[in-house]
Short mmCIF file of C-alpha atoms in Angstrom, two decimals:
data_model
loop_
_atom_site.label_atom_id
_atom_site.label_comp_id
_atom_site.label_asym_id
_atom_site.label_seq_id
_atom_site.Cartn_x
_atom_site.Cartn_y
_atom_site.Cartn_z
CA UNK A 1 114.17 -26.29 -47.56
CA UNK A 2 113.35 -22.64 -46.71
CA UNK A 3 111.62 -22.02 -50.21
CA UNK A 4 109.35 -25.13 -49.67
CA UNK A 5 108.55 -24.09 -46.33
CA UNK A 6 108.11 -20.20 -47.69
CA UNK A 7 105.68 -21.76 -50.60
CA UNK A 8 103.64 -23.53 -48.15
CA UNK A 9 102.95 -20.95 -45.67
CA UNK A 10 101.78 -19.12 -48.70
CA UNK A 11 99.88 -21.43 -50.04
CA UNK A 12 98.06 -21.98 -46.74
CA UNK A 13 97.29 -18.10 -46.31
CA UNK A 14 95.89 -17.94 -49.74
CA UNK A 15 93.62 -21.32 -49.54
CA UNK A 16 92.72 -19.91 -46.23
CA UNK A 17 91.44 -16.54 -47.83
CA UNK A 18 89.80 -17.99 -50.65
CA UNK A 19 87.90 -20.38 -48.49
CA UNK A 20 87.06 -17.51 -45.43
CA UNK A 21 85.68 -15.59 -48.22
CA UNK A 22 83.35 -18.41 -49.94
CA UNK A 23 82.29 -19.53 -46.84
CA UNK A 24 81.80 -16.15 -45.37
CA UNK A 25 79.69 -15.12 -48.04
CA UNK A 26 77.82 -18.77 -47.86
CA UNK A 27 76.58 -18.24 -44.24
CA UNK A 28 75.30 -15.10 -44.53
CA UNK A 29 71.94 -16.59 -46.98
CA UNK A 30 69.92 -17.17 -44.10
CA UNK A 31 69.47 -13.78 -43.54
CA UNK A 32 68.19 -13.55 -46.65
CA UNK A 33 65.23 -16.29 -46.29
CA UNK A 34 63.05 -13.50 -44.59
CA UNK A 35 63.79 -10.57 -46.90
CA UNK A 36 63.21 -12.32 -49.79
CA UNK A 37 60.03 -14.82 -48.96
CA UNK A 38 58.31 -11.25 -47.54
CA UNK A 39 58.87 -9.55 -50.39
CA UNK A 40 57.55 -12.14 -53.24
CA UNK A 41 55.06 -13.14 -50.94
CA UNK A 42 56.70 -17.03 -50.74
CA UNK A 43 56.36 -19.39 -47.51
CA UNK A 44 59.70 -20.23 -46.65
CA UNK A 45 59.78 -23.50 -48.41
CA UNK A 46 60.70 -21.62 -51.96
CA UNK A 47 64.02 -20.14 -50.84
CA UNK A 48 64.97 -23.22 -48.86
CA UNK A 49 64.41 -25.43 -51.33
CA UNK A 50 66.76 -22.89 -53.74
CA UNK A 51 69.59 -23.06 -50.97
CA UNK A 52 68.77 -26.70 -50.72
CA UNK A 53 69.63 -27.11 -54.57
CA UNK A 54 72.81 -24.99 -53.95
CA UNK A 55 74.15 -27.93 -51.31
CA UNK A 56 73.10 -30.71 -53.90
CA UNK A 57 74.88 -29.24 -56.93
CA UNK A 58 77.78 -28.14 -54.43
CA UNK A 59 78.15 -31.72 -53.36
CA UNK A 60 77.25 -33.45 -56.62
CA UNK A 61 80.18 -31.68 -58.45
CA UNK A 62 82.73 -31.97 -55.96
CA UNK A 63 84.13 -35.51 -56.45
CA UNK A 64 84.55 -33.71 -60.70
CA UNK A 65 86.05 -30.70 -59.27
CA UNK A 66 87.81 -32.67 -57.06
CA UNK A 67 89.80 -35.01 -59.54
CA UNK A 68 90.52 -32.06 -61.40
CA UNK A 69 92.15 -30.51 -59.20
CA UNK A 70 93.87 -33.55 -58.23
CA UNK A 71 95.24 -33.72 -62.23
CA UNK A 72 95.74 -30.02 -62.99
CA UNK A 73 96.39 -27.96 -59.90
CA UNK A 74 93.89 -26.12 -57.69
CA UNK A 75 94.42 -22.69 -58.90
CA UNK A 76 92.40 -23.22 -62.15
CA UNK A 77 89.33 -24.41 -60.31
CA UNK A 78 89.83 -21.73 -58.09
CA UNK A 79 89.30 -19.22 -60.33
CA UNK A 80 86.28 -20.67 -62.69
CA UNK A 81 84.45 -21.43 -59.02
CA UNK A 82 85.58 -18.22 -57.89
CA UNK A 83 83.79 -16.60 -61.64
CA UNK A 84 80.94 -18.70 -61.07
CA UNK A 85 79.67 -17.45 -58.04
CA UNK A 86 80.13 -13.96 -58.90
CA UNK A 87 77.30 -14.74 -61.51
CA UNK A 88 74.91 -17.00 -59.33
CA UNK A 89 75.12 -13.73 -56.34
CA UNK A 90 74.56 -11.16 -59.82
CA UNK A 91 71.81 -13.29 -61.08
CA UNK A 92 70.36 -14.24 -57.31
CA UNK A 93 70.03 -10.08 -57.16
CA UNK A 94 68.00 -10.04 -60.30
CA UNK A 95 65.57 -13.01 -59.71
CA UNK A 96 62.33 -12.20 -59.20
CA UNK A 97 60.60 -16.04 -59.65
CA UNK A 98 61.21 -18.99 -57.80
CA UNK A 99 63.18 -20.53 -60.69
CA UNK A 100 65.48 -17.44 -61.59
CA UNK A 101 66.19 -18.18 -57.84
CA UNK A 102 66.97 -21.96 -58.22
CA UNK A 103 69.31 -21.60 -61.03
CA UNK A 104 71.24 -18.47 -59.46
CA UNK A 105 71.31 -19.08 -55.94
CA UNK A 106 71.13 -22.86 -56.33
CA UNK A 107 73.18 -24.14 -59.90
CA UNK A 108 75.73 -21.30 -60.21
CA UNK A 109 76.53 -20.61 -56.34
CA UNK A 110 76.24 -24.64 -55.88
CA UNK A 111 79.14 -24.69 -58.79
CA UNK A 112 81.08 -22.08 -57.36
CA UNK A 113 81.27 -23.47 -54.39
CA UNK A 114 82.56 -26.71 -55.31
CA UNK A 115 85.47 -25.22 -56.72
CA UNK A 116 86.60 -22.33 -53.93
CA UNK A 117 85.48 -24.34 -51.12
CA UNK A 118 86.65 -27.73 -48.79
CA UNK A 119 87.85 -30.96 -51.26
CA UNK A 120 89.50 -28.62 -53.82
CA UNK A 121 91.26 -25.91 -51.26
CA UNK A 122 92.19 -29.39 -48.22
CA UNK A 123 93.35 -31.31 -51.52
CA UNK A 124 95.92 -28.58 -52.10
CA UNK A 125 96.96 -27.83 -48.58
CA UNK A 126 97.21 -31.70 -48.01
CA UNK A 127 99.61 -32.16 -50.94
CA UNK A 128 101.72 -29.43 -49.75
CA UNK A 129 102.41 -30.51 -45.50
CA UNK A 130 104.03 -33.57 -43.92
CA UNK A 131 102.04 -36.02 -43.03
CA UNK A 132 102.70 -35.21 -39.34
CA UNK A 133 101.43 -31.62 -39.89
CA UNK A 134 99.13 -32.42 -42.41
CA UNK A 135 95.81 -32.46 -39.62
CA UNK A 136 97.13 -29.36 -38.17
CA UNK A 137 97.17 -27.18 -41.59
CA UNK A 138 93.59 -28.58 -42.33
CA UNK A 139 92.69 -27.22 -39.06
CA UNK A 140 93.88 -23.82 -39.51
CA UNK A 141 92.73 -23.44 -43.08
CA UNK A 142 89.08 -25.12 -42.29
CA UNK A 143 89.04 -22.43 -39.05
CA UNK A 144 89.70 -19.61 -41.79
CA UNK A 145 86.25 -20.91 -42.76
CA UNK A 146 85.07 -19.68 -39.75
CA UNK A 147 86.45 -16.20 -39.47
CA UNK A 148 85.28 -15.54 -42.55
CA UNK A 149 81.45 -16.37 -41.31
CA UNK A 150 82.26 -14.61 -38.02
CA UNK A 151 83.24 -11.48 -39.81
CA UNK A 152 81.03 -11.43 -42.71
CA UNK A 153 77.89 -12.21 -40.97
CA UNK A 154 77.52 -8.61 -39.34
CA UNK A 155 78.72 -6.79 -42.64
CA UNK A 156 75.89 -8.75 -44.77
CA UNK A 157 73.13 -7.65 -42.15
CA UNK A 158 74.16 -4.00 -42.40
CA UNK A 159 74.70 -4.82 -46.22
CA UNK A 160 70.62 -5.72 -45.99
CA UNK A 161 69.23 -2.94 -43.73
CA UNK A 162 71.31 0.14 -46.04
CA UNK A 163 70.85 -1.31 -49.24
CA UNK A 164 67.95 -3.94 -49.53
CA UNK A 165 68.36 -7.55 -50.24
CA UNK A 166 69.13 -6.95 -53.73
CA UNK A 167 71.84 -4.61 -53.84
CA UNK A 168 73.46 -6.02 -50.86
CA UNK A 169 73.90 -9.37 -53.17
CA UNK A 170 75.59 -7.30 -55.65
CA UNK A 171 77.80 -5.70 -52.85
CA UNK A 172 78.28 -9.45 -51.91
CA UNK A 173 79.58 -10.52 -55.34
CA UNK A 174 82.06 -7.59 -55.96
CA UNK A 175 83.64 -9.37 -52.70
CA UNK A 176 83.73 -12.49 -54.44
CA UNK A 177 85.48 -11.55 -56.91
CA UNK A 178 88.36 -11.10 -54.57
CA UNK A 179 88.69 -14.85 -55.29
CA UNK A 180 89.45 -15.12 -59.07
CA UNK A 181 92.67 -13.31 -58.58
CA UNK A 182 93.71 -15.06 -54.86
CA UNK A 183 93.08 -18.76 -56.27
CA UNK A 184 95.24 -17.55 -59.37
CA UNK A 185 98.30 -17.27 -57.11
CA UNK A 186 97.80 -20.37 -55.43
CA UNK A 187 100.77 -22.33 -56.72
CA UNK A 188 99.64 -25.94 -56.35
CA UNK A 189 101.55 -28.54 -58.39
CA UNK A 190 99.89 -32.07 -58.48
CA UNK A 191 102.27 -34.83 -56.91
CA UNK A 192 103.46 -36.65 -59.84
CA UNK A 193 102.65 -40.74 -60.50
CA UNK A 194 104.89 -42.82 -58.24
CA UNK A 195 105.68 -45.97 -58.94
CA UNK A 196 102.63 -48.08 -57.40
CA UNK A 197 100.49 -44.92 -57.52
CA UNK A 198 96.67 -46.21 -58.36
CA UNK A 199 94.94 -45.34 -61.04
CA UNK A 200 91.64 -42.84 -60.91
CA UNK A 201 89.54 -46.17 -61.10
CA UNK A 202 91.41 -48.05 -58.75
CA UNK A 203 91.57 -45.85 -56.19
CA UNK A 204 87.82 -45.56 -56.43
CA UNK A 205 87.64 -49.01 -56.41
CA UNK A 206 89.55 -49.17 -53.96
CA UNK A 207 87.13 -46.84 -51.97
CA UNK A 208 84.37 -48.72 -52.69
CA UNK A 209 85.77 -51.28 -51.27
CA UNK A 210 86.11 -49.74 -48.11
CA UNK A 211 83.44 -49.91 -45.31
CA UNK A 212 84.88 -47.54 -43.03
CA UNK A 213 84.79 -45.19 -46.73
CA UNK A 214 81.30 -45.65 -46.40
CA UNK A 215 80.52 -45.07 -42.63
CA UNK A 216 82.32 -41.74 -43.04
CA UNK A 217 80.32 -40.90 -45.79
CA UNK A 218 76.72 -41.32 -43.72
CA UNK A 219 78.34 -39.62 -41.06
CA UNK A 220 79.04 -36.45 -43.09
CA UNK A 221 76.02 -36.32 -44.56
CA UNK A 222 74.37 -36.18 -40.69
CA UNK A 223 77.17 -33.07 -40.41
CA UNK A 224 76.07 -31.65 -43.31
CA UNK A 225 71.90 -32.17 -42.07
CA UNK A 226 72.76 -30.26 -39.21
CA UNK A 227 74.65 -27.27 -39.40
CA UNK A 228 72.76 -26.47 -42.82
CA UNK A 229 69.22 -26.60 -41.01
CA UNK A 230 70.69 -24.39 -38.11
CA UNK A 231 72.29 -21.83 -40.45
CA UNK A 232 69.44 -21.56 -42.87
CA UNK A 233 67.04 -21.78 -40.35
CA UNK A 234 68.03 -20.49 -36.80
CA UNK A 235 67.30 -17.00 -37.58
CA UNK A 236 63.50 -17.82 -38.48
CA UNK A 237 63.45 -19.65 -35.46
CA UNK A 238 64.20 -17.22 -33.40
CA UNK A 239 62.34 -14.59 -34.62
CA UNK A 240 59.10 -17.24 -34.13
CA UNK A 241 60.05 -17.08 -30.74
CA UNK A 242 59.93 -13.44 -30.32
CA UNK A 243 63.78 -12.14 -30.65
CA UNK A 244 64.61 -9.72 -32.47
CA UNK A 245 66.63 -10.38 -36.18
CA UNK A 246 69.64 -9.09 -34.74
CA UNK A 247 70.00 -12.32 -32.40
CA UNK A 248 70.16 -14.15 -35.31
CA UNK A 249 72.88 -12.85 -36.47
CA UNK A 250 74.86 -12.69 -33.76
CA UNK A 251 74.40 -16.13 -32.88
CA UNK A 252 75.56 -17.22 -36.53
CA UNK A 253 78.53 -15.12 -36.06
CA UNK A 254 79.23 -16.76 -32.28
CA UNK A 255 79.30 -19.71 -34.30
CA UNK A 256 82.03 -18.60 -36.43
CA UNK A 257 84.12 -17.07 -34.21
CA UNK A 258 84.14 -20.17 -31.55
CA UNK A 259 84.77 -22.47 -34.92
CA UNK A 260 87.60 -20.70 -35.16
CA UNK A 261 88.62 -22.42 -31.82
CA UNK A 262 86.99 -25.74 -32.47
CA UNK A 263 88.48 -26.25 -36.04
CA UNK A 264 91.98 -25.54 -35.00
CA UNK A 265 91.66 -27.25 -31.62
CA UNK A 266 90.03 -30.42 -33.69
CA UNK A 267 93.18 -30.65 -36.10
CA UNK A 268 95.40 -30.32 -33.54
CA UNK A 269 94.09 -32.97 -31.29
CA UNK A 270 93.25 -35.30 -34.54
CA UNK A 271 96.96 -35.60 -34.85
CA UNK A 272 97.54 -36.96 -31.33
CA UNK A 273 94.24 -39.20 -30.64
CA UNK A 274 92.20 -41.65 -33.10
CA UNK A 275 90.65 -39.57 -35.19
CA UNK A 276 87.34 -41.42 -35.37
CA UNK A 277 86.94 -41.88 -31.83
CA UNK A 278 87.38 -37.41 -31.87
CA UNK A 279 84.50 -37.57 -34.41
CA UNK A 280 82.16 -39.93 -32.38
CA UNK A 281 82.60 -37.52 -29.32
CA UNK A 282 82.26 -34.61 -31.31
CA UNK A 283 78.55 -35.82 -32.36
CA UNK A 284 77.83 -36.72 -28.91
CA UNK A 285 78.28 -33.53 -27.69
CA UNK A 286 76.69 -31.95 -30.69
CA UNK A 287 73.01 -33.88 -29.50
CA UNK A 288 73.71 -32.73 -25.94
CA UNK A 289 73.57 -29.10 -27.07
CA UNK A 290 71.35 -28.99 -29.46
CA UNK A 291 68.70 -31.40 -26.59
CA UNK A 292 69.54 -28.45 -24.03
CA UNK A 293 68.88 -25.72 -26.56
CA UNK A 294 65.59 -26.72 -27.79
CA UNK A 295 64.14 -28.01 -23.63
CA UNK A 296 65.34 -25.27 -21.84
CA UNK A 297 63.94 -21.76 -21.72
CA UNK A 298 65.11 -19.43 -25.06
CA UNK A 299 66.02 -16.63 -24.01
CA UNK A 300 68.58 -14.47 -25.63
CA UNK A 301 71.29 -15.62 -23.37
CA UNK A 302 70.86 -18.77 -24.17
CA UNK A 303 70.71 -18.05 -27.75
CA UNK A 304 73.98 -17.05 -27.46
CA UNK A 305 75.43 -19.60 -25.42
CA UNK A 306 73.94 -21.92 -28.20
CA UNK A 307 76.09 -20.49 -30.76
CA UNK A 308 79.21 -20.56 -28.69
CA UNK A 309 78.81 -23.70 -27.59
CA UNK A 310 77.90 -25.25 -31.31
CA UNK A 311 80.51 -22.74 -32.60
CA UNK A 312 83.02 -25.47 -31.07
CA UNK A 313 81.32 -28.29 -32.87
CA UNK A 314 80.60 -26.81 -35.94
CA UNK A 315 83.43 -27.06 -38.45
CA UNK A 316 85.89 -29.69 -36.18
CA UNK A 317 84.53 -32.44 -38.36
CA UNK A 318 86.26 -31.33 -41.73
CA UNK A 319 89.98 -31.89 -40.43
CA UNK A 320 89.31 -34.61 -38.91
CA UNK A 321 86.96 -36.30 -41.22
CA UNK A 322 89.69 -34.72 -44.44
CA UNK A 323 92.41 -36.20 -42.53
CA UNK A 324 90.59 -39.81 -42.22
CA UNK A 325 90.94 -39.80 -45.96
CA UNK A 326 94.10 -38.82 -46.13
CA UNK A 327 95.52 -40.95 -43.96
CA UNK A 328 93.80 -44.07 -45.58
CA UNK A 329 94.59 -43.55 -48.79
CA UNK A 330 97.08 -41.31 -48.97
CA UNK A 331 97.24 -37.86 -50.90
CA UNK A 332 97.22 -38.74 -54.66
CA UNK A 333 93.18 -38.72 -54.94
CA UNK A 334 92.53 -36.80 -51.96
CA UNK A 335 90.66 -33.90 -53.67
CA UNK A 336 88.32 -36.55 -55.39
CA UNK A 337 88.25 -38.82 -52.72
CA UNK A 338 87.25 -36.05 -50.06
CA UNK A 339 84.73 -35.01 -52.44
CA UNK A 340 82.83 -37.82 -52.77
CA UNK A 341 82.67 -37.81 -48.83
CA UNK A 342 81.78 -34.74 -49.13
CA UNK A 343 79.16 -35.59 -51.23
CA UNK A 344 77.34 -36.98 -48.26
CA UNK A 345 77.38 -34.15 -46.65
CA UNK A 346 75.94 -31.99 -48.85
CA UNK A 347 73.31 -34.94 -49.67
CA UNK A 348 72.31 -33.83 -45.69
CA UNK A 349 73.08 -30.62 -46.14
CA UNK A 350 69.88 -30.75 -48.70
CA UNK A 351 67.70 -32.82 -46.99
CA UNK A 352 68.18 -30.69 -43.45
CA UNK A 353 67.60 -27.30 -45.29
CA UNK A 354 64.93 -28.53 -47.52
CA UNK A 355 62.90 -30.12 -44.85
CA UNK A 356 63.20 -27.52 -42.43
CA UNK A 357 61.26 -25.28 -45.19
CA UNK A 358 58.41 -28.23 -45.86
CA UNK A 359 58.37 -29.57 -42.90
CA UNK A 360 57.63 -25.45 -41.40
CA UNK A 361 55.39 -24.39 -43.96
CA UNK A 362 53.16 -27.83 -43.45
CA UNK A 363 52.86 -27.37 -39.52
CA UNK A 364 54.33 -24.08 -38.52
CA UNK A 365 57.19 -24.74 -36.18
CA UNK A 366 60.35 -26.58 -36.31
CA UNK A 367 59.99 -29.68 -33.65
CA UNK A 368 60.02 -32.24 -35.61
CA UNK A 369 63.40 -31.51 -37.55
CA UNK A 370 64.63 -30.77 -34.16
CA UNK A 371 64.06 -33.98 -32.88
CA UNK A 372 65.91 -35.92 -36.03
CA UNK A 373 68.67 -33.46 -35.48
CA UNK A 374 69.39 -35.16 -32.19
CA UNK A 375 68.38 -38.89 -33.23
CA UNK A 376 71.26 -38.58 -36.18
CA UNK A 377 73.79 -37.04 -33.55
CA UNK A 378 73.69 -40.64 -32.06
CA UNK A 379 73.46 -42.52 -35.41
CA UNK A 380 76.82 -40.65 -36.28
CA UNK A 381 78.42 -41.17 -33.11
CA UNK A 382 77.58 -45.22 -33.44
CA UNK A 383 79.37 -44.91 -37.18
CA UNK A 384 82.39 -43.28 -36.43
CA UNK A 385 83.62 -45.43 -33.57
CA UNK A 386 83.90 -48.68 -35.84
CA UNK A 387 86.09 -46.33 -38.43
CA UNK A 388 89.70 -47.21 -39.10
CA UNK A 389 92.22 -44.49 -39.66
CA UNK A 390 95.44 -47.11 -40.75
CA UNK A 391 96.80 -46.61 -44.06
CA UNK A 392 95.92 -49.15 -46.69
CA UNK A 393 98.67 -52.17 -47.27
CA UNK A 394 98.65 -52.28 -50.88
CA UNK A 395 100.97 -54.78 -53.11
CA UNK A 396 103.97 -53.29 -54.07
CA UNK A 397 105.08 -53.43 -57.65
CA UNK A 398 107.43 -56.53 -58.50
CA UNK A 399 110.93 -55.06 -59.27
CA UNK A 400 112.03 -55.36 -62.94
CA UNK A 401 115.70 -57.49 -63.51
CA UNK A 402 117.85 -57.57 -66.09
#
């Protein structure tokens, strides 16, 4: 009993540095968008719509990475993820057109994500902890997450202002690397078929079949809509509105740092109170804010208050939302079935960064995505309160008699 407990507290620190390092290194690309469109002499669109590609082809491949990692372990897509997006932030240094950009920024990092990042690194943890726990340890590994974009954020703007866009990517992917060898130690064994297990088809049949499946889905994709466009976009923003670049950055890494708190906070109370119901409130809330933030006065203060207060809301949908799925349909598909949710997300995810680019380089401001930020806020709330969290009765398999 003390091994297993021993090999899961290690497996949680390790998924929770591999995933505070991908997702450190994610957030910082906004600070990039300014850098890089001044210097080639692009409107914004071109490097959104690169980023935009890397959410697609993140969320695209994650119900494949997913299912193999649900059939072979987690440490093996670790590792190839964890290779791949060394390249993409190698190449990204390098590109110098708007398609060199696409394919290293947006295919390789998209593909490296989907292996170091949320389905594949939850899929692991989830196989490992009790059910009881289980919301809990997604909580503290998804609020790893958020340290790492509270303390990479800083580093990557000094990174930019000593060594230039271009050499701070390469400075960004000898950190990456960090990954191959982390995700080799992860020691996650895939449960083995039970009798009754379903099949890969059945259980996304079974999924299919599903309408809460399917609410969850379109309300991670309004998750993924929103923090995208504010993490891509927020510095621009508010450097229109006369702040300095350094705001931006802090407020990006006030997001992280309260995530910490609202990702650990959201597993924990996810295990005590409907899950779904957590998620409706946590949209809610997310529309107040983001109302407030855009009709009051900016002002650096309230910059910052901003990013605590969404820092809170940020990531406390991925336990909760994870744990949904879990607790649904169990933990023999997880990986794949998370992914597919996931999916959704990332669907918003490209649609919030993407649009924020064309939609800003068509009128010059950002109203208008501001406003369908909010209006999807309520959509998502109305979603998740018809979800049902209680496991699936399925027919148990008639005993055999001799």
């Amino acid at each position: 009993m003390a091994l297993q407990r021993h090999h899961t507290l290690l497996l949680i620190v390790l998924a929770s540095l591999v995933i505070s390092t991908a997702m450190g290194l994610r957030h910082g690309f906004g600070l990039f968008l300014e850098p890089i469109s001044s210097d080639f002499g692009w409107g914004r669109g071109v490097f959104a719509f690169a980023l935009a590609v890397q959410n697609l082809i993140w969320g695209l491949s994650q119900p494949f990475t997913g299912a193999l990692a649900d059939r072979f372990g987690a440490a093996r897509i670790i590792v190839v993820g964890g290779a791949l997006y060394v390249l993409g932030l190698c190449l990204m240094s390098l590109s110098t057109s708007s398609l060199g950009m696409t394919l290293s920024a947006g295919l390789l990092i998209g593909f490296g994500l989907s292996g170091t990042t949320f389905s594949v690194i939850l899929g692991a943890v989830g196989r490992a902890v009790a059910p009881e726990k289980r919301s809990m340890a997604m909580g503290i590994v998804s609020a790893a997450g958020s340290f790492g974009q509270f303390a990479m954020l800083p580093g990557t703007l000094g990174l930019i202002e000593w060594l230039g866009w271009s050499s701070a990517l390469l400075a960004m992917g000898a950190i990456a690397a960090l990954m191959i060898p982390l995700g080799a130690m992860v020691k996650d064994r895939p449960r083995a078929n039970a009798l009754g297990d379903l099949s890969l088809r059945d259980a996304l049949n079974e999924a299919a079949g599903q309408k809460g499946f399917w609410l969850l889905c379109l309300g991670f994709f309004v998750c993924g809509f929103q923090v995208v466009f504010i993490a891509v976009h927020l510095p621009g923003y508010l450097f229109d509105n006369g702040l300095a670049v350094q705001v931006g950055t802090t407020v990006l890494a006030l997001v992280g740092l309260f995530n910490i708190v609202g990702t650990y906070t959201a597993g924990w109370m996810g295990g005590i109170w409907s899950k779904p119901h957590l998620l409706s409130w946590l949209y809610l809330i997310r529309g107040v804010v983001i109302t407030a933030f855009i009709v009051l006065p900016l002002t650096t203060t309230s910059a910052y208050l901003f990013g605590i207060a969404m820092g809170l809301l940020w990531l406390s949908t991925v336990p909760l939302t994870n744990g949904i799925v879990a607790s649904v349909f169990g933990v023999r598909h997880l990986s794949m079935l998370g992914g597919i949710v996931f999916l959704f997300h990332q669907l918003g995810s490209f649609m919030g960064v993407w649009l924020g680019g064309y939609l800003y380089d068509i009128t010059g401001h950002y109203n208008t995505v501001w406003q369908i930020v909010i209006i999807l806020s309520v959509v998502a709330a109305a979603l998740h309160w018809f979800i049902s969290e209680k496991p699936l009765t399925r027919p148990t398999a008639p005993q055999v008699t001799s």
